[in-house]
Structure formats: structure tokens, C-alpha cells
CSV table of C-alpha atoms in Angstrom, one decimal:
chain,number,residue,atom,x,y,z
A,175,VAL,CA,55.0,174.1,-259.5
A,176,PRO,CA,52.6,176.6,-261.2
A,177,ASP,CA,54.2,178.7,-263.9
A,178,MET,CA,51.6,181.5,-263.4
A,179,ASP,CA,50.4,183.7,-260.5
A,180,VAL,CA,47.9,181.5,-258.6
A,181,THR,CA,47.7,183.6,-255.4
A,182,GLY,CA,44.2,184.8,-256.4
A,183,MET,CA,42.9,181.5,-257.4
A,184,ASN,CA,44.7,178.8,-255.3
A,185,ILE,CA,42.1,176.7,-253.5
A,186,ASP,CA,43.7,177.3,-250.1
A,187,ARG,CA,42.9,181.0,-250.4
A,188,LEU,CA,39.4,180.2,-249.2
A,189,HIS,CA,38.1,180.1,-245.6
A,190,ARG,CA,35.7,177.3,-244.5
A,191,TYR,CA,32.7,179.7,-244.1
A,192,GLN,CA,33.0,180.7,-247.7
A,193,ALA,CA,31.7,177.2,-248.6
A,194,ASN,CA,28.4,178.0,-246.8
A,195,PRO,CA,25.4,177.9,-249.2
A,196,LEU,CA,24.3,181.4,-248.1
A,197,TYR,CA,27.7,182.9,-248.7
A,198,ARG,CA,27.9,181.4,-252.2
A,199,ALA,CA,24.4,182.5,-253.0
A,200,HIS,CA,25.1,186.1,-252.1
A,201,ARG,CA,28.8,186.7,-253.0
A,202,VAL,CA,28.7,184.8,-256.4
A,203,VAL,CA,25.8,186.9,-257.6
A,204,GLU,CA,27.5,190.1,-256.6
A,205,SER,CA,30.9,189.0,-258.1
A,206,LEU,CA,29.4,188.0,-261.5
A,207,GLY,CA,27.3,191.2,-261.6
A,208,MET,CA,30.5,193.2,-261.4
A,209,VAL,CA,32.3,191.6,-264.3
A,210,TYR,CA,31.2,194.0,-267.0
A,211,LYS,CA,30.9,197.1,-264.7
A,212,CYS,CA,33.6,199.8,-264.4
A,213,HIS,CA,36.2,198.4,-261.9
A,214,TYR,CA,36.7,201.4,-259.7
A,215,PRO,CA,39.8,200.9,-257.4
A,216,PHE,CA,38.0,201.3,-254.1
A,217,LYS,CA,34.5,199.9,-254.9
A,218,PRO,CA,33.4,198.1,-251.7
A,219,LEU,CA,31.9,194.7,-251.6
A,220,GLU,CA,28.3,194.7,-250.3
A,221,THR,CA,27.3,191.1,-249.7
A,222,ALA,CA,28.5,188.7,-247.0
A,223,ARG,CA,29.6,191.5,-244.7
A,224,ASN,CA,30.0,191.7,-240.9
A,225,VAL,CA,31.1,188.0,-240.9
A,226,LYS,CA,34.2,188.7,-238.7
A,227,ARG,CA,34.6,191.7,-236.4
A,228,SER,CA,37.5,192.8,-234.4
A,229,PRO,CA,36.9,193.0,-230.6
A,230,LEU,CA,37.5,196.8,-231.1
A,231,HIS,CA,34.8,197.1,-233.7
A,232,THR,CA,32.2,199.2,-231.7
A,233,ARG,CA,35.0,201.5,-230.4
A,234,LEU,CA,36.2,202.1,-233.9
A,235,GLU,CA,32.7,202.9,-235.1
A,236,VAL,CA,32.6,205.7,-232.6
A,237,GLN,CA,35.8,207.1,-234.2
A,238,GLY,CA,34.1,207.3,-237.6
A,239,ALA,CA,35.7,204.2,-239.1
A,240,TYR,CA,34.8,203.4,-242.7
A,241,PHE,CA,35.0,199.6,-242.8
A,242,LYS,CA,36.1,197.5,-245.7
A,243,ASP,CA,36.0,193.7,-246.2
A,244,VAL,CA,39.5,192.2,-245.4
A,245,SER,CA,39.2,188.5,-246.0
A,246,GLY,CA,35.9,188.6,-244.2
A,247,TRP,CA,37.0,190.9,-241.4
A,248,GLU,CA,35.5,194.4,-241.1
A,249,SER,CA,38.6,196.6,-240.9
A,250,PRO,CA,38.8,200.4,-240.9
A,251,ASP,CA,40.0,201.8,-244.2
A,252,TRP,CA,40.1,205.4,-243.0
A,253,TYR,CA,38.4,207.4,-240.2
A,254,ALA,CA,36.0,210.4,-240.5
A,255,GLY,CA,36.8,211.3,-236.9
A,256,GLU,CA,35.1,210.8,-233.5
A,257,GLY,CA,31.3,211.2,-233.7
A,258,ASN,CA,31.3,211.6,-237.5
A,259,THR,CA,29.6,209.4,-240.1
A,260,PRO,CA,32.0,208.3,-242.8
A,261,GLU,CA,30.8,209.5,-246.2
A,262,PRO,CA,33.0,207.9,-249.0
A,263,GLY,CA,31.5,210.1,-251.8
A,264,PRO,CA,31.5,209.1,-255.5
A,265,LEU,CA,33.8,206.4,-256.8
A,266,SER,CA,36.7,207.8,-258.8
A,267,PHE,CA,40.1,207.1,-260.4
A,268,GLY,CA,41.4,210.3,-258.9
A,269,LYS,CA,41.6,211.7,-255.4
A,270,HIS,CA,38.5,210.9,-253.4
A,271,ASP,CA,36.6,213.1,-250.9
A,272,TRP,CA,38.4,211.5,-248.0
A,273,PHE,CA,41.9,212.2,-249.4
A,274,PRO,CA,42.6,214.9,-246.8
A,275,GLN,CA,41.7,212.5,-243.9
A,276,TRP,CA,43.9,209.8,-245.4
A,277,ARG,CA,46.8,212.4,-245.5
A,278,LYS,CA,46.1,213.3,-241.9
A,279,GLU,CA,46.4,209.7,-240.8
A,280,HIS,CA,49.6,209.2,-242.8
A,281,ASP,CA,51.2,212.3,-241.4
A,282,ALA,CA,50.3,211.3,-237.9
A,283,VAL,CA,52.4,208.1,-238.2
A,284,ARG,CA,55.3,209.9,-239.8
A,285,GLN,CA,55.3,212.8,-237.3
A,286,GLY,CA,53.6,211.6,-234.1
A,287,VAL,CA,51.9,208.3,-233.2
A,288,GLY,CA,49.1,206.2,-234.7
A,289,LEU,CA,47.0,203.3,-233.6
A,290,ILE,CA,46.1,200.6,-236.2
A,291,ASP,CA,43.8,197.7,-235.7
A,292,MET,CA,45.2,194.8,-237.5
A,293,SER,CA,43.4,192.0,-235.8
A,294,PHE,CA,42.6,190.5,-239.3
A,295,MET,CA,46.2,189.2,-239.6
A,296,SER,CA,46.8,185.4,-239.7
A,297,LYS,CA,48.3,184.1,-236.5
A,298,PHE,CA,49.6,180.6,-235.6
A,299,MET,CA,51.2,179.1,-232.5
A,300,VAL,CA,53.6,176.4,-233.4
A,301,GLU,CA,54.7,174.3,-230.4
A,302,GLY,CA,56.7,171.2,-229.6
A,303,LYS,CA,60.3,170.1,-229.3
A,304,ASP,CA,60.6,170.0,-233.1
A,305,ALA,CA,58.8,173.3,-233.8
A,306,GLY,CA,62.0,175.2,-234.4
A,307,ALA,CA,63.3,172.6,-236.8
A,308,VAL,CA,60.1,172.6,-238.8
A,309,LEU,CA,60.0,176.4,-239.1
A,310,ASN,CA,63.7,176.7,-239.9
A,311,ALA,CA,63.4,174.2,-242.7
A,312,LEU,CA,60.6,176.3,-244.3
A,313,SER,CA,62.3,179.7,-243.6
A,314,THR,CA,65.0,181.4,-245.6
A,315,ALA,CA,66.2,183.1,-242.4
A,316,ASN,CA,67.3,181.4,-239.2
A,317,VAL,CA,64.2,181.7,-237.0
A,318,ASP,CA,65.5,179.3,-234.3
A,319,GLN,CA,68.1,181.5,-232.5
A,320,GLU,CA,67.5,183.5,-229.4
A,321,SER,CA,64.2,183.5,-227.6
A,322,ASP,CA,62.2,186.7,-227.3
A,323,MET,CA,63.1,187.7,-230.9
A,324,ILE,CA,61.1,188.1,-234.1
A,325,THR,CA,62.5,187.4,-237.5
A,326,TYR,CA,61.3,188.5,-240.9
A,327,THR,CA,61.5,185.6,-243.4
A,328,GLN,CA,60.2,184.1,-246.6
A,329,TRP,CA,59.1,180.6,-247.5
A,330,LEU,CA,60.0,179.2,-250.9
A,331,ASN,CA,59.3,176.2,-253.0
A,332,GLU,CA,62.0,173.9,-254.4
A,333,THR,CA,62.4,176.1,-257.5
A,334,GLY,CA,63.4,179.1,-255.2
A,335,LYS,CA,60.2,180.9,-255.9
A,336,MET,CA,58.0,182.6,-253.4
A,337,GLU,CA,55.3,180.8,-251.3
A,338,ALA,CA,54.9,183.1,-248.2
A,339,ASP,CA,56.2,186.3,-246.6
A,340,LEU,CA,55.9,186.5,-242.8
A,341,THR,CA,57.4,186.9,-239.4
A,342,VAL,CA,58.3,184.2,-236.8
A,343,ALA,CA,58.7,185.1,-233.2
A,344,LYS,CA,60.6,182.7,-231.0
A,345,LEU,CA,58.9,182.8,-227.5
A,346,GLY,CA,60.7,179.8,-226.1
A,347,ASP,CA,62.7,176.7,-227.2
A,348,ASP,CA,59.4,174.9,-228.1
A,349,LYS,CA,57.1,177.8,-228.8
A,350,PHE,CA,56.9,180.0,-231.9
A,351,PHE,CA,54.4,182.7,-233.0
A,352,VAL,CA,53.9,182.9,-236.8
A,353,VAL,CA,52.2,186.0,-238.4
A,354,ALA,CA,51.2,186.2,-242.0
A,355,THR,CA,48.9,188.4,-244.2
A,356,ASP,CA,45.2,187.7,-244.2
A,357,THR,CA,45.1,186.5,-247.8
A,358,MET,CA,47.6,183.7,-247.1
A,359,HIS,CA,45.9,182.4,-243.9
A,360,ARG,CA,45.1,178.8,-245.0
A,361,HIS,CA,48.1,178.7,-247.4
A,362,VAL,CA,50.6,179.3,-244.6
A,363,GLU,CA,48.7,176.9,-242.2
A,364,ALA,CA,48.8,174.2,-244.9
A,365,LEU,CA,52.5,174.7,-245.5
A,366,ILE,CA,53.3,174.3,-241.7
A,367,LYS,CA,51.1,171.2,-241.3
A,368,LYS,CA,52.5,169.5,-244.4
A,369,ARG,CA,56.0,170.1,-243.2
A,370,ILE,CA,55.2,168.7,-239.7
A,371,ARG,CA,53.9,165.5,-241.4
A,372,SER,CA,56.8,165.2,-243.9
A,373,GLN,CA,59.3,165.4,-241.1
A,374,SER,CA,57.3,163.2,-238.7
A,375,ALA,CA,58.0,166.1,-236.3
A,376,PHE,CA,56.9,166.4,-232.7
A,377,ALA,CA,55.1,169.7,-233.2
A,378,ILE,CA,51.6,171.1,-233.5
A,379,CYS,CA,50.2,174.2,-235.3
A,380,THR,CA,47.3,176.0,-233.8
A,381,ASP,CA,45.4,178.8,-235.6
A,382,VAL,CA,45.1,181.6,-233.0
A,383,SER,CA,44.0,184.3,-235.4
A,384,GLY,CA,40.8,185.0,-233.5
A,385,ALA,CA,42.3,184.5,-230.1
A,386,PHE,CA,44.4,187.6,-230.2
A,387,ALA,CA,43.5,191.2,-231.2
A,388,GLN,CA,46.4,193.0,-232.9
A,389,ILE,CA,47.0,196.7,-232.2
A,390,ASN,CA,49.9,198.4,-233.9
A,391,VAL,CA,51.3,201.5,-232.2
A,392,GLN,CA,53.5,203.3,-234.8
A,393,GLY,CA,55.4,206.6,-235.1
A,394,PRO,CA,58.2,208.6,-233.5
A,395,ARG,CA,56.2,208.9,-230.3
A,396,ALA,CA,55.3,205.2,-230.0
A,397,ARG,CA,57.9,204.5,-227.4
A,398,GLU,CA,56.7,207.5,-225.4
A,399,LEU,CA,53.1,206.2,-225.4
A,400,LEU,CA,54.0,202.6,-224.4
A,401,SER,CA,56.3,203.8,-221.6
A,402,LYS,CA,53.2,205.5,-220.1
A,403,VAL,CA,51.2,202.3,-219.9
A,404,THR,CA,53.7,199.5,-218.9
A,405,SER,CA,56.2,199.0,-216.2
A,406,ILE,CA,58.6,197.4,-218.7
A,407,ASP,CA,61.6,199.5,-219.8
A,408,MET,CA,61.0,200.4,-223.4
A,409,ASP,CA,64.3,202.3,-224.0
A,410,ASN,CA,66.3,201.3,-227.1
A,411,GLU,CA,68.9,199.3,-225.2
A,412,ALA,CA,66.4,197.4,-223.1
A,413,PHE,CA,63.9,196.8,-225.9
A,414,PRO,CA,65.8,196.9,-229.2
A,415,PHE,CA,64.5,196.4,-232.7
A,416,ARG,CA,63.1,192.8,-233.2
A,417,THR,CA,62.4,192.2,-229.5
A,418,ALA,CA,59.3,190.1,-228.8
A,419,LYS,CA,58.4,190.1,-225.1
A,420,ASP,CA,55.4,189.7,-222.8
A,421,ILE,CA,54.5,193.1,-221.1
A,422,ASP,CA,51.9,194.4,-218.7
A,423,ILE,CA,49.3,197.0,-219.7
A,424,GLY,CA,46.8,197.8,-217.0
A,425,TYR,CA,45.4,194.5,-215.8
A,426,ALA,CA,46.3,192.7,-219.0
A,427,ARG,CA,49.3,191.0,-220.5
A,428,ALA,CA,50.3,191.4,-224.2
A,429,LEU,CA,53.0,190.1,-226.5
A,430,CYS,CA,54.8,193.3,-227.6
A,431,VAL,CA,56.9,193.0,-230.7
A,432,ARG,CA,59.1,195.9,-231.8
A,433,ILE,CA,58.8,195.8,-235.6
A,434,THR,CA,57.2,197.9,-238.3
A,435,TYR,CA,55.4,197.7,-241.6
A,436,VAL,CA,55.2,201.5,-242.0
A,437,GLY,CA,58.9,202.5,-241.7
A,438,GLU,CA,58.8,204.1,-238.3
A,439,LEU,CA,59.6,203.3,-234.7
A,440,GLY,CA,56.8,201.0,-233.7
A,441,TYR,CA,55.3,198.1,-231.9
A,442,GLU,CA,52.8,195.4,-232.5
A,443,LEU,CA,50.7,194.3,-229.5
A,444,TYR,CA,49.0,190.9,-229.5
A,445,ILE,CA,46.4,190.9,-226.8
A,446,PRO,CA,44.1,188.1,-225.7
A,447,THR,CA,40.7,188.9,-227.2
A,448,GLU,CA,39.0,189.2,-223.8
A,449,ASN,CA,41.5,191.9,-222.8
A,450,ALA,CA,41.5,193.9,-226.0
A,451,LEU,CA,39.0,196.6,-225.1
A,452,HIS,CA,40.7,197.2,-221.7
A,453,VAL,CA,44.1,197.7,-223.4
A,454,TYR,CA,42.6,199.8,-226.2
A,455,ASP,CA,40.9,202.2,-223.6
A,456,ILE,CA,44.2,202.6,-221.7
A,457,LEU,CA,46.1,203.4,-224.9
A,458,LEU,CA,43.5,205.9,-226.0
A,459,GLU,CA,43.6,207.7,-222.7
A,460,ALA,CA,47.4,207.7,-222.4
A,461,GLY,CA,47.7,208.7,-226.1
A,462,SER,CA,45.4,211.7,-226.1
A,463,PRO,CA,48.0,214.2,-224.8
A,464,LEU,CA,50.4,212.9,-227.5
A,465,GLY,CA,47.9,213.4,-230.3
A,466,LEU,CA,47.3,209.7,-230.9
A,467,GLN,CA,45.5,209.3,-234.2
A,468,HIS,CA,43.4,206.3,-235.4
A,469,VAL,CA,44.9,205.1,-238.6
A,470,GLY,CA,43.2,203.0,-241.3
A,471,LEU,CA,44.4,200.6,-244.1
A,472,LYS,CA,44.7,203.4,-246.7
A,473,ALA,CA,47.4,205.1,-244.6
A,474,LEU,CA,49.0,201.7,-243.9
A,475,SER,CA,49.3,201.1,-247.6
A,476,SER,CA,50.8,204.5,-248.4
A,477,LEU,CA,53.2,204.3,-245.5
A,478,ARG,CA,54.5,200.9,-246.5
A,479,MET,CA,54.7,201.8,-250.2
A,480,GLU,CA,56.9,204.8,-249.5
A,481,LYS,CA,59.2,202.4,-247.7
A,482,GLY,CA,59.0,199.9,-250.5
A,483,TYR,CA,57.8,197.1,-248.2
A,484,ARG,CA,56.5,194.1,-250.0
A,485,ASP,CA,53.1,192.3,-249.8
A,486,TYR,CA,52.9,188.7,-251.0
A,487,GLY,CA,49.9,188.2,-253.2
A,488,HIS,CA,49.9,191.8,-254.3
A,489,ASP,CA,53.3,193.1,-255.5
A,490,MET,CA,55.0,189.7,-255.5
A,491,ASP,CA,53.8,186.2,-256.1
A,492,ASN,CA,54.7,182.6,-256.7
A,493,THR,CA,56.3,183.4,-260.1
A,494,ASP,CA,59.0,185.5,-258.5
A,495,THR,CA,62.2,184.4,-257.0
A,496,LEU,CA,63.6,185.7,-253.7
A,497,LEU,CA,66.4,187.6,-255.4
A,498,GLU,CA,64.1,189.2,-258.0
A,499,VAL,CA,61.9,190.8,-255.3
A,500,GLY,CA,65.0,192.1,-253.4
A,501,LEU,CA,64.7,189.9,-250.3
A,502,GLY,CA,67.9,187.9,-250.6
A,503,PHE,CA,69.1,189.6,-247.4
A,504,THR,CA,66.8,187.2,-245.4
A,505,CYS,CA,68.8,184.1,-246.5
A,506,ASP,CA,71.0,182.3,-244.0
A,507,PHE,CA,73.0,179.9,-246.1
A,508,LYS,CA,74.9,178.7,-243.0
A,509,LYS,CA,72.0,177.0,-241.3
A,510,LYS,CA,72.9,173.4,-240.6
A,511,GLU,CA,69.9,171.8,-242.3
A,512,GLY,CA,69.4,174.5,-244.9
A,513,PHE,CA,65.9,175.6,-246.2
A,514,VAL,CA,63.5,174.7,-248.9
A,515,GLY,CA,64.6,176.2,-252.2
A,516,GLN,CA,68.2,177.0,-251.0
A,517,GLU,CA,69.9,175.3,-253.9
A,518,ALA,CA,67.8,177.2,-256.5
A,519,VAL,CA,68.6,180.5,-254.7
A,520,GLN,CA,72.3,179.8,-254.6
A,521,LYS,CA,72.3,178.9,-258.3
A,522,GLN,CA,70.5,182.1,-259.3
A,523,LYS,CA,72.8,184.1,-257.1
A,524,GLN,CA,75.8,182.7,-259.0
A,525,ASP,CA,74.5,183.0,-262.5
A,526,LYS,CA,73.2,186.6,-261.9
A,527,SER,CA,70.0,185.9,-263.9
A,528,TRP,CA,68.0,187.8,-261.3
A,529,MET,CA,69.8,191.0,-262.3
A,530,ARG,CA,67.7,191.2,-265.4
A,531,LYS,CA,64.4,191.1,-263.6
A,532,ARG,CA,63.9,193.1,-260.4
A,533,LEU,CA,61.2,194.7,-258.3
A,534,LEU,CA,61.7,198.4,-258.2
A,535,GLN,CA,60.0,201.4,-256.5
A,536,VAL,CA,58.5,203.8,-258.9
A,537,LYS,CA,57.3,207.4,-258.1
A,538,VAL,CA,55.3,209.7,-260.5
A,539,GLU,CA,56.7,213.2,-260.4
A,540,ASP,CA,53.4,215.0,-261.0
A,541,PRO,CA,51.7,215.3,-257.5
A,542,GLU,CA,48.2,215.4,-259.0
A,543,ALA,CA,48.6,211.9,-260.7
A,544,THR,CA,47.3,208.8,-259.0
A,545,MET,CA,48.2,205.1,-259.5
A,546,PHE,CA,46.4,202.0,-258.4
A,547,HIS,CA,47.5,198.9,-260.3
A,548,GLY,CA,48.5,197.8,-263.8
A,549,GLU,CA,49.8,201.2,-265.0
A,550,VAL,CA,52.5,200.7,-267.7
A,551,VAL,CA,56.2,201.6,-266.9
A,552,LEU,CA,58.5,202.7,-269.7
A,553,ARG,CA,62.2,203.2,-270.0
A,554,ASN,CA,63.5,205.2,-272.9
A,555,GLY,CA,60.1,204.8,-274.6
A,556,GLU,CA,60.0,200.9,-274.3
A,557,VAL,CA,57.6,199.0,-272.0
A,558,VAL,CA,59.6,197.3,-269.3
A,559,GLY,CA,56.9,196.4,-266.7
A,560,ASP,CA,53.7,197.5,-265.0
A,561,ILE,CA,52.7,198.7,-261.6
A,562,ARG,CA,51.9,195.7,-259.4
A,563,ALA,CA,50.7,197.7,-256.4
A,564,ALA,CA,50.6,201.4,-255.7
A,565,SER,CA,49.4,204.1,-253.3
A,566,TYR,CA,49.8,207.9,-252.8
A,567,GLY,CA,53.0,208.8,-251.0
A,568,HIS,CA,52.0,211.8,-248.9
A,569,THR,CA,55.5,212.2,-247.5
A,570,LEU,CA,57.2,211.7,-250.9
A,571,GLY,CA,54.7,214.0,-252.6
A,572,GLY,CA,53.4,211.8,-255.3
A,573,ALA,CA,51.9,208.4,-256.3
A,574,VAL,CA,54.3,205.6,-255.6
A,575,GLY,CA,54.3,201.9,-256.4
A,576,LEU,CA,56.2,198.7,-257.0
A,577,SER,CA,56.9,197.3,-260.5
A,578,MET,CA,58.7,194.2,-261.7
A,579,ILE,CA,61.0,195.6,-264.3
A,580,GLU,CA,62.5,193.3,-267.0
A,581,SER,CA,65.5,194.3,-269.0
A,582,ILE,CA,64.7,194.0,-272.7
A,583,SER,CA,68.3,194.2,-273.9
A,584,GLY,CA,69.6,191.8,-271.2
A,585,GLU,CA,71.4,194.6,-269.4
A,586,LYS,CA,71.8,194.2,-265.6
A,587,ILE,CA,69.3,196.2,-263.7
A,588,ASN,CA,71.5,198.2,-261.4
A,589,LYS,CA,72.2,201.8,-260.5
A,590,LYS,CA,73.7,202.6,-263.9
A,591,TYR,CA,70.7,201.1,-265.7
A,592,ILE,CA,68.3,203.2,-263.6
A,593,GLU,CA,70.2,206.4,-263.9
A,594,SER,CA,70.8,206.1,-267.7
A,595,GLY,CA,67.2,205.7,-268.5
A,596,LYS,CA,64.3,208.1,-269.1
A,597,TRP,CA,61.5,206.7,-267.0
A,598,GLN,CA,57.7,207.2,-267.5
A,599,VAL,CA,54.5,205.8,-266.3
A,600,GLN,CA,51.4,205.6,-268.5
A,601,ILE,CA,48.3,206.5,-266.6
A,602,ALA,CA,45.1,206.3,-268.8
A,603,ASP,CA,46.1,208.1,-272.0
A,604,ARG,CA,49.0,210.2,-270.5
A,605,LEU,CA,52.7,209.6,-270.0
A,606,TYR,CA,54.1,211.0,-266.7
A,607,PRO,CA,57.8,211.5,-265.9
A,608,ALA,CA,58.8,209.1,-263.1
A,609,SER,CA,61.8,208.3,-260.8
A,610,VAL,CA,62.8,204.7,-260.0
A,611,SER,CA,64.9,203.3,-257.2
A,612,LEU,CA,66.3,200.0,-255.9
A,613,LYS,CA,66.5,201.4,-252.4
A,614,PRO,CA,63.5,202.6,-250.3
A,615,MET,CA,62.7,206.2,-251.2
A,616,TYR,CA,61.8,206.9,-247.6
A,617,ASP,CA,64.5,206.4,-244.9
A,618,PRO,CA,66.8,204.1,-247.0
A,619,THR,CA,69.2,203.7,-244.0
A,620,ASN,CA,66.5,202.6,-241.5
A,621,GLU,CA,67.4,205.3,-239.0
A,622,THR,CA,63.8,205.9,-237.9
A,623,ILE,CA,63.0,202.3,-237.4
A,624,LYS,CA,66.0,201.7,-235.1
A,625,ALA,CA,65.8,205.0,-233.3
């Protein structure tokens, strides 16, 4: 088991097309040429672009999408607005020219309803009579319970450290839908297939990432929008949080999952690629009176960061244990066959060693400051960690990030430890006062999600 973060260098991070001679000839030259240049946080890659396009690509161009490379996919980072050409302006470590547009998209999800194209996500159909047993052995949570339900879970190695962070939707006794982040595409696929082989299981894993477009409809008015386009009852009792059901939209069918990565009432729609434009057009027409806003990945990042949602490969990695990153709640220790890494998790839970190293949410009090990655975090003048991932919390009113804090004195990192410390973040050559929290700074009781 690696004793360092390998998420950015593991060989299974690569896609097959990246071995093509043309890809290597272009991207290697660009990458090496950037080594000694200033590493601006949002500098776009220029080579090997337009390799993968969402079926919505041309529609999103019309909306003024500024596309970025997301594991080879062209995905909107932010929108200039319908009919406008996105102009990113000069690179900076401060607030960019498109900052107001970013805030508009963020606020739309918090206050109204937003549409996010996330077709780049990794999607796998796992089928067969042993499919549930295979996925349950890998998953900390029990993913083989009721049908038509999605479960958030982690996959660990034998040492109890992280390997993947994903969702598993049970669509039937022998049919499961697994969704993971784009950067873990082949890693997750390899873990499933290795497990099938090791168990000699009657199951098959099929990569369906390109077979389904993914449209996320998120915000307080998301239910109102979907109720206008489907005959299915979307009320809270009929379609509660974690429901995963097939619904009708126009002439198409879509898997609709009630879940969120932004901390609001929301749904993820998985639509056969050939029906994606049809569904998109219906959503756009029905959403217009509700103020439906196209939302890019910058807003997705700021929304999830306010909620303290994790992202494996960015703010947590294979050197972290489940308890250190605050995801112990996903564990089901009563599963008959257990899960990979269970003994290690139970041991750490008993010896409390995880209490001295914990992933915390950090917010800079000065609203003019910005954070990106690597900023140093101090408690009472001593360095206790750095920012692993960050964004600007438009609702919270300041830059917010996640940092793995380690207790120098060996104290337990709890509410008392946090409240008794003077917290600061060093950004460039300045120290800024900061607040730190174990709980999400936005909606800690999950009221909006389950509304």
C-alpha cells in the first residue's frame, strides 16, 4: 500500500486515448513547457482539447459557456450568458473578471434553480446475481438494501485508507449503477473488476460513462421544475431523499436520483445520450419562468466547499483514513460479510488515533482574500496544516477550504480544541484571521437537502 498520495500519478488515472502518439506529442510538450512558468490557478490547458464532448455541447456554447478540460471532456466552467462570447481576461491570484458571473450562478442554486451538465462523471453498470455482494464487499455502507435507492459510500484498502468516494444506486436485485468522479474513472473500474475476479462472482461491470448524459437540477425550486416536466409525483413523501427511479420527461426516460453535491434540494438526471438534447430543451423551456440558470463548475466547487463536501483526489487521498476525513458515518459494521478495511477502521475507532488528525473546514474572515490550494493554516502561531482545496464561498462571504489539521501537542481535535485556538491562514506574505469548523458551515443540519 503506498505511503504517499498517488492519486495524481497512479497509472490507472490515465485513459486509453492518452497513450495515442498524437496526444503524447502535444500534451507532453505543453506540460513540460509549463514547469518553470507561473502556475496561475485557472490557467487552461490548450493542447489535446475537444477530445470528448457532452451531447449538450452546442447548446451550452449558445449560452456562453467557457469550457475547461475535465479528464478530456469539454465542460463549462462558467457562463457569459446567452449569445455572449466568454472572455476570461488576464490570469490572476485574485478575483477574476468573471467573478460576478460566478456569484450569479452560485446564488441561483442557493435561491432558485440551476442546471449543471456533469456528463463527464464516471458511470458503471454492475449486473449479475452476485453484483450486490461484490459492491457490498467494497463499500463501507450497505449498498444492497432496498431497490430504487442510492447510497453514498467509500471504498478502502486493507489498512482502512481511502481508495474511492462514490455513490451506488440499486436499480434491481441484480442491477446497480455506480457513479464516481472523472479523475477516478479507471481506478474505480479496476477495483470492481478485480473484486469480481477475486470472488469468482457471477457479475459484469460495464463502463456506461458515454452512454448517459448527466444533467443536475439543483436548488430550492428544483422540485417545482421537475414537477412541470414529468407525470411522476415528486413530492417529498413520494420521492424522498436518496430515491433513484426511472421517470418520464417528454418522449424520453431518465434515471432520476434525488441527491446533491451542492447542499440544496436537487436531482441528478441520467439520460440516454440520444435523448439528452430533447430532455435539455424541455427543461430549459419549463425552467424559463422559474429563472433557471446555467451553472458551471466554478459554482459547483464553491457550493460544495461551503457545505464541506469532500472530493477524493483533491482534498482527501489514499494516505487518509475514513475517520480522519470525517466520513465514518458511512460505515455499516453490521453487514454480514463486512467490507474491505473494516478491521482497520474499527481499530482506529477504538484507539482514537484519528482524533489527532482531522479534515476541517476553514474560512478566511476577510472577504477580499482568495484561496486556491496549499495555503498554510496556523493555530496559535504554529503551523498545523495547509489548504488541500478551496473556493470562494459567496453565501458565507469569504474564501473557504478544507484542510487536514494535525495536532502538534497530541491533543484531541474537537470542539474545545477549535474554540480555544487562534486560527489564521497565510496567503502569500500575509496572515488572515480565520474560522474553523468540524460541521458544515452552510446548513449543518441538512434541512435544505431534505426539504
